[in-house]
Amino acid sequence: MKAVIENIQHFSLHDGPGTRTTVFFKGCPLRCAWCSNPTTQNFGVELLQKADKCLRCGACAAVCPHQAVSMVPGSLPRIDRSRCVNCGLCTASCPGKALVMAGQEYTLESVVTNIAADMLFYRNSGGGVTLSGGEVLAQSDFAVALCEECHALGIQTAAETSGYAPYENLRRLSSVTDILFMDIKHADNAEHKRLTGMDNAHILDNFARLLRDRVEPVHVRLPLIPGCNDSDDHLAAYAALLSGMEGNFDLEVLPYHRLGKNKYDMLGREYALGDTPPLEEERVARAVSLLREGLGRIPVLCTA
Ligand code: SF4
Ligand code: SF4
């Protein structure tokens, strides 16, 4: 069994307790305007260009069999993405390591071996593996098998999902994860579609079904994005929506950051949020307070 994985990151301290290994799956059906990991959005491997490492030697233009690279005097090589087939030939010829591929096909065995190398750290810290992305459920058979293999080795499992997938795939993933994070990004269907490319009805339906099937808590996450979902009106509607849900869940607020912006540059893509600054502390505190007020018994966390 194989999957396209963007990256396997060791010694992570996010998305679950203790020291973790995070496996970033490639491919996602959503296109969130604020996505901090655009290099995981497309399903296949793809070329990244790191401007600060380029020596402007022209080797990439010379080697590309598809004439996708052109040299412009005094400038960086220009990559025509409509011609590039992501073959990776230019990366092998690039002396500055300015061209690299995002994503690689892995076998299940190779990912398990990679994760298991840090067993001692998981045991000493209460950590484990976190499946992230991209959308883990876009390669759900692999994700489920990976969690099963990890459990067989005594490794705790966590997964992050947008919930946008056939319910049966979500249920299977839930059955093999100790910790499950699920995003609910906007309460309004039309706004959800405008901001992420998909409507939220299927996600909310999956969430309601998951709450009936899962005994352990579902950790709902709200990425709090300025100008997108941080208005008082939206937070009130969001709290009303969740407070009507029956089941075992809590809510974590994830304030907007700009850490993924340089990845858009590497992909030759525009960042939809431009120069939007992070939210001020007071604004985040007010949002958390409004959500706590509206959600009553449901815990609302924010570690920022
Ligand atoms: S990845 Fe392949 S097609 Fe794309 S620019 Fe490099 S050599 Fe050309
Ligand atoms: S081969 Fe690498 S270092 Fe040379 S021009 Fe191309 S991207 Fe820059």
mmCIF file with all atom_site columns, N, CA and C in Angstrom, residues 184 186-188 200 204 236-245 249 295:
data_model
loop_
_atom_site.group_PDB
_atom_site.id
_atom_site.type_symbol
_atom_site.label_atom_id
_atom_site.label_alt_id
_atom_site.label_comp_id
_atom_site.label_asym_id
_atom_site.label_entity_id
_atom_site.label_seq_id
_atom_site.pdbx_PDB_ins_code
_atom_site.Cartn_x
_atom_site.Cartn_y
_atom_site.Cartn_z
_atom_site.occupancy
_atom_site.B_iso_or_equiv
_atom_site.pdbx_formal_charge
_atom_site.auth_seq_id
_atom_site.auth_comp_id
_atom_site.auth_asym_id
_atom_site.auth_atom_id
_atom_site.pdbx_PDB_model_num
ATOM 1  N N  . ILE A 1 184 ? -14.294 22.861 12.046 1.00 0.00 ? 184 ILE A N  1
ATOM 2  C CA . ILE A 1 184 ? -15.553 23.437 11.561 1.00 0.00 ? 184 ILE A CA 1
ATOM 3  C C  . ILE A 1 184 ? -15.245 24.916 11.396 1.00 0.00 ? 184 ILE A C  1
ATOM 4  N N  . HIS A 1 186 ? -16.714 27.550 9.454  1.00 0.00 ? 186 HIS A N  1
ATOM 5  C CA . HIS A 1 186 ? -17.686 28.650 9.351  1.00 0.00 ? 186 HIS A CA 1
ATOM 6  C C  . HIS A 1 186 ? -19.085 28.090 9.539  1.00 0.00 ? 186 HIS A C  1
ATOM 7  N N  . ALA A 1 187 ? -19.941 28.868 10.214 1.00 0.00 ? 187 ALA A N  1
ATOM 8  C CA . ALA A 1 187 ? -21.302 28.386 10.492 1.00 0.00 ? 187 ALA A CA 1
ATOM 9  C C  . ALA A 1 187 ? -22.221 28.544 9.287  1.00 0.00 ? 187 ALA A C  1
ATOM 10 N N  . ASP A 1 188 ? -21.897 29.499 8.422  1.00 0.00 ? 188 ASP A N  1
ATOM 11 C CA . ASP A 1 188 ? -22.790 29.791 7.292  1.00 0.00 ? 188 ASP A CA 1
ATOM 12 C C  . ASP A 1 188 ? -22.342 29.020 6.052  1.00 0.00 ? 188 ASP A C  1
ATOM 13 N N  . ASN A 1 200 ? -20.620 23.564 3.830  1.00 0.00 ? 200 ASN A N  1
ATOM 14 C CA . ASN A 1 200 ? -20.382 22.921 5.125  1.00 0.00 ? 200 ASN A CA 1
ATOM 15 C C  . ASN A 1 200 ? -21.444 21.875 5.502  1.00 0.00 ? 200 ASN A C  1
ATOM 16 N N  . LEU A 1 204 ? -20.986 19.174 8.505  1.00 0.00 ? 204 LEU A N  1
ATOM 17 C CA . LEU A 1 204 ? -21.812 19.220 9.725  1.00 0.00 ? 204 LEU A CA 1
ATOM 18 C C  . LEU A 1 204 ? -22.590 17.912 9.908  1.00 0.00 ? 204 LEU A C  1
ATOM 19 N N  . ALA A 1 236 ? -21.304 34.400 17.359 1.00 0.00 ? 236 ALA A N  1
ATOM 20 C CA . ALA A 1 236 ? -22.576 34.076 18.028 1.00 0.00 ? 236 ALA A CA 1
ATOM 21 C C  . ALA A 1 236 ? -23.299 32.958 17.270 1.00 0.00 ? 236 ALA A C  1
ATOM 22 N N  . ALA A 1 237 ? -23.302 33.071 15.931 1.00 0.00 ? 237 ALA A N  1
ATOM 23 C CA . ALA A 1 237 ? -23.972 32.038 15.116 1.00 0.00 ? 237 ALA A CA 1
ATOM 24 C C  . ALA A 1 237 ? -23.240 30.699 15.254 1.00 0.00 ? 237 ALA A C  1
ATOM 25 N N  . TYR A 1 238 ? -21.927 30.767 15.329 1.00 0.00 ? 238 TYR A N  1
ATOM 26 C CA . TYR A 1 238 ? -21.098 29.551 15.438 1.00 0.00 ? 238 TYR A CA 1
ATOM 27 C C  . TYR A 1 238 ? -21.378 28.857 16.781 1.00 0.00 ? 238 TYR A C  1
ATOM 28 N N  . ALA A 1 239 ? -21.431 29.659 17.845 1.00 0.00 ? 239 ALA A N  1
ATOM 29 C CA . ALA A 1 239 ? -21.713 29.089 19.166 1.00 0.00 ? 239 ALA A CA 1
ATOM 30 C C  . ALA A 1 239 ? -23.110 28.479 19.195 1.00 0.00 ? 239 ALA A C  1
ATOM 31 N N  . ALA A 1 240 ? -24.065 29.158 18.557 1.00 0.00 ? 240 ALA A N  1
ATOM 32 C CA . ALA A 1 240 ? -25.440 28.637 18.532 1.00 0.00 ? 240 ALA A CA 1
ATOM 33 C C  . ALA A 1 240 ? -25.484 27.305 17.779 1.00 0.00 ? 240 ALA A C  1
ATOM 34 N N  . LEU A 1 241 ? -24.740 27.236 16.690 1.00 0.00 ? 241 LEU A N  1
ATOM 35 C CA . LEU A 1 241 ? -24.714 26.002 15.891 1.00 0.00 ? 241 LEU A CA 1
ATOM 36 C C  . LEU A 1 241 ? -24.157 24.836 16.717 1.00 0.00 ? 241 LEU A C  1
ATOM 37 N N  . LEU A 1 242 ? -23.003 25.070 17.354 1.00 0.00 ? 242 LEU A N  1
ATOM 38 C CA . LEU A 1 242 ? -22.372 23.964 18.099 1.00 0.00 ? 242 LEU A CA 1
ATOM 39 C C  . LEU A 1 242 ? -23.147 23.621 19.367 1.00 0.00 ? 242 LEU A C  1
ATOM 40 N N  . SER A 1 243 ? -23.725 24.612 19.999 1.00 0.00 ? 243 SER A N  1
ATOM 41 C CA . SER A 1 243 ? -24.430 24.306 21.254 1.00 0.00 ? 243 SER A CA 1
ATOM 42 C C  . SER A 1 243 ? -25.673 23.456 20.993 1.00 0.00 ? 243 SER A C  1
ATOM 43 N N  . GLY A 1 244 ? -26.113 23.425 19.734 1.00 0.00 ? 244 GLY A N  1
ATOM 44 C CA . GLY A 1 244 ? -27.251 22.559 19.392 1.00 0.00 ? 244 GLY A CA 1
ATOM 45 C C  . GLY A 1 244 ? -26.843 21.120 19.111 1.00 0.00 ? 244 GLY A C  1
ATOM 46 N N  . MET A 1 245 ? -25.552 20.839 19.150 1.00 0.00 ? 245 MET A N  1
ATOM 47 C CA . MET A 1 245 ? -25.062 19.476 18.846 1.00 0.00 ? 245 MET A CA 1
ATOM 48 C C  . MET A 1 245 ? -24.985 18.644 20.123 1.00 0.00 ? 245 MET A C  1
ATOM 49 N N  . PHE A 1 249 ? -17.690 16.656 22.876 1.00 0.00 ? 249 PHE A N  1
ATOM 50 C CA . PHE A 1 249 ? -16.710 17.421 22.104 1.00 0.00 ? 249 PHE A CA 1
ATOM 51 C C  . PHE A 1 249 ? -16.307 18.679 22.843 1.00 0.00 ? 249 PHE A C  1
ATOM 52 N N  . LEU A 1 295 ? -21.381 28.919 24.363 1.00 0.00 ? 295 LEU A N  1
ATOM 53 C CA . LEU A 1 295 ? -21.308 27.455 24.378 1.00 0.00 ? 295 LEU A CA 1
ATOM 54 C C  . LEU A 1 295 ? -21.571 26.834 25.744 1.00 0.00 ? 295 LEU A C  1
#
